Each structure stands twice: as structure tokens, then as C-alpha cells.
Amino acid sequence: MSLSPEALITALNAGTPEFVWLLMLVVCFATILIMLRLFGEVGLQVYVVVAIIGANIQVLKAVKFAVYSEPVALGTILFASTYLCTDIIIEHYGRAAAQKTVLLGFAAYLFSTVIMMLTLGFPPLTVEQAGESMSWALPLHDHMAALFTPAPAFFAAGMTAYLASQFHDIWLYNLLRRVTGGRWLWLRNNASTAVSSLIDNTIFSILAWIVFAADPLPLSTVIFTFILGTYWLRLLVAAMDTPIIYLARLVRPAASLAD
């Protein structure tokens, strides 16, 4: 069996989308624990940066799942896993470290967008310039443009929703930790993620599909299709990541933090 990327993709394509979804979930959770164990706070910050950029690329691919009548955009797992990261960072390194991580994610995505826009600003090769030796590069400019040219409305909506929901997640998680005296880790992990994910879905959907949209959608469509349509997936990921936040304590014991 070939170990090439093409062979792996072909093998995954032969399976069900639900299987690949679960596999991605396992890979994300395992990577979070490995990054925490090997690199501590910095490892989780790197994960968040990669996850934010990756989720905004993943969202360009739509997949047909059996539970949905229409195809849905990817990105839910990768983006939802960032809430788990900030919760672990609060638990181990404090609220200020989690807030810094959120800002790092925002700055990294903004920087990567600017860099790729400048990259696309270089004139693409013509057929004459490429010749036979560089002919492979001719279609790549358009491929890169499809991935990295952001729709201004989606970019503004996504980053506004990201900052608002992530800072709310940190605030609510820290509040629940104080109120419960550090007990009931499962409660603050699930409650903060559930509420913050709804905030993220709501802000993004209203801004992207109504406020910034050239042809706004009806509010009822936005609520039931875009806000609530995939929200249960966010809740599922939050429930499934509960064991991971407990495993994080074994991987790297949490410090006693005052905030």
C-alpha cells in the first residue's frame, strides 16, 4: 500500500464523512495533549494559531453528512477545539495567558492573510515566462487565490465573532471556577463552551448573512439554518472533549492559580 498523500486521501475518500469527522476529532484532541506535554503553554498557543488559520481554510470545503439534508461547511471541529485549548490554559496558566492566546490567534490569522495577499500581488507567470520547466506553477496562482483571498464580510464577521466568543469563554470559565471553588471541572468546561459557541454562531451568522450581506437572508433562515443548524455539533464536541481536559491534568498537573 502506498504511503503517499494522494493514496491516503483516496483511502479516506472511500470511507464515510462521519468516519473522517471522528478521525479528525481524535487527531485534534491527541495533538492538544501532545503539545501540552511537550511544550506547555507555548504548545497550546501554537495549536490555537494553526487551528484558527486552518479552520478558516477548511470552511471553504462543504461536505454532505448523512444527518443533514444539505452539505455543510467544515471547520467546526478545528475551531471548537480552540475553546478546549483556552480552557486548559486557564486551568494551568491563568486567565491572562488564555487572553494572550486568543489575541495571538487573531494576530496570526490577520498576519497570514496580509502575507498571502502580498504573495498574490506578485504577477502570475505567463506561459512564455514559465516555459516547460516551470509549467507546473501556472495554475497555482488561481488555486492560492481561491484559498487565501478572503471575502471582506466573512473576514470581519469571523474575527469579530472569534474575539467576542473567546473572551466570553475565558470570562465564564474563570467565573465558574471561582464560584464552584475549583470543583466540577466538567461543568465549567461544558457550560463555558456551550454558551460561547452559541455567541460565536450568532454573531458570525448575523453579521455575515444580514448586516454585511449584499442580499440579506431572512432572520428566520439565519436563526434556524446558520445559528442553530450546526450548533448541536458544537455541543457534541464540547461533551466529547470533557475527558481530554481531565487527561490534561495527568499530562501536566495544573498549577494553583489565584485568578
mmCIF file with all atom_site columns, C-alpha atoms in Angstrom, residues 1-15 20 61:
data_model
loop_
_atom_site.group_PDB
_atom_site.id
_atom_site.type_symbol
_atom_site.label_atom_id
_atom_site.label_alt_id
_atom_site.label_comp_id
_atom_site.label_asym_id
_atom_site.label_entity_id
_atom_site.label_seq_id
_atom_site.pdbx_PDB_ins_code
_atom_site.Cartn_x
_atom_site.Cartn_y
_atom_site.Cartn_z
_atom_site.occupancy
_atom_site.B_iso_or_equiv
_atom_site.pdbx_formal_charge
_atom_site.auth_seq_id
_atom_site.auth_comp_id
_atom_site.auth_asym_id
_atom_site.auth_atom_id
_atom_site.pdbx_PDB_model_num
ATOM 1  C CA . MET A 1 1  ? 0.000   0.000  0.000  1.00 0.00 ? 1  MET A CA 1
ATOM 2  C CA . SER A 1 2  ? 1.369   3.409  -0.945 1.00 0.00 ? 2  SER A CA 1
ATOM 3  C CA . LEU A 1 3  ? 2.065   5.914  1.829  1.00 0.00 ? 3  LEU A CA 1
ATOM 4  C CA . SER A 1 4  ? 1.775   8.926  -0.469 1.00 0.00 ? 4  SER A CA 1
ATOM 5  C CA . PRO A 1 5  ? -0.602  11.777 0.458  1.00 0.00 ? 5  PRO A CA 1
ATOM 6  C CA . GLU A 1 6  ? -2.652  11.012 -2.638 1.00 0.00 ? 6  GLU A CA 1
ATOM 7  C CA . ALA A 1 7  ? -3.127  7.386  -1.570 1.00 0.00 ? 7  ALA A CA 1
ATOM 8  C CA . LEU A 1 8  ? -4.141  8.430  1.945  1.00 0.00 ? 8  LEU A CA 1
ATOM 9  C CA . ILE A 1 9  ? -6.664  10.933 0.603  1.00 0.00 ? 9  ILE A CA 1
ATOM 10 C CA . THR A 1 10 ? -8.078  8.318  -1.772 1.00 0.00 ? 10 THR A CA 1
ATOM 11 C CA . ALA A 1 11 ? -8.442  5.851  1.095  1.00 0.00 ? 11 ALA A CA 1
ATOM 12 C CA . LEU A 1 12 ? -10.202 8.420  3.273  1.00 0.00 ? 12 LEU A CA 1
ATOM 13 C CA . ASN A 1 13 ? -12.483 9.416  0.399  1.00 0.00 ? 13 ASN A CA 1
ATOM 14 C CA . ALA A 1 14 ? -13.579 5.794  0.182  1.00 0.00 ? 14 ALA A CA 1
ATOM 15 C CA . GLY A 1 15 ? -14.875 5.942  3.757  1.00 0.00 ? 15 GLY A CA 1
ATOM 16 C CA . VAL A 1 20 ? -13.263 11.136 8.803  1.00 0.00 ? 20 VAL A CA 1
ATOM 17 C CA . LYS A 1 61 ? -14.952 22.885 1.748  1.00 0.00 ? 61 LYS A CA 1
#
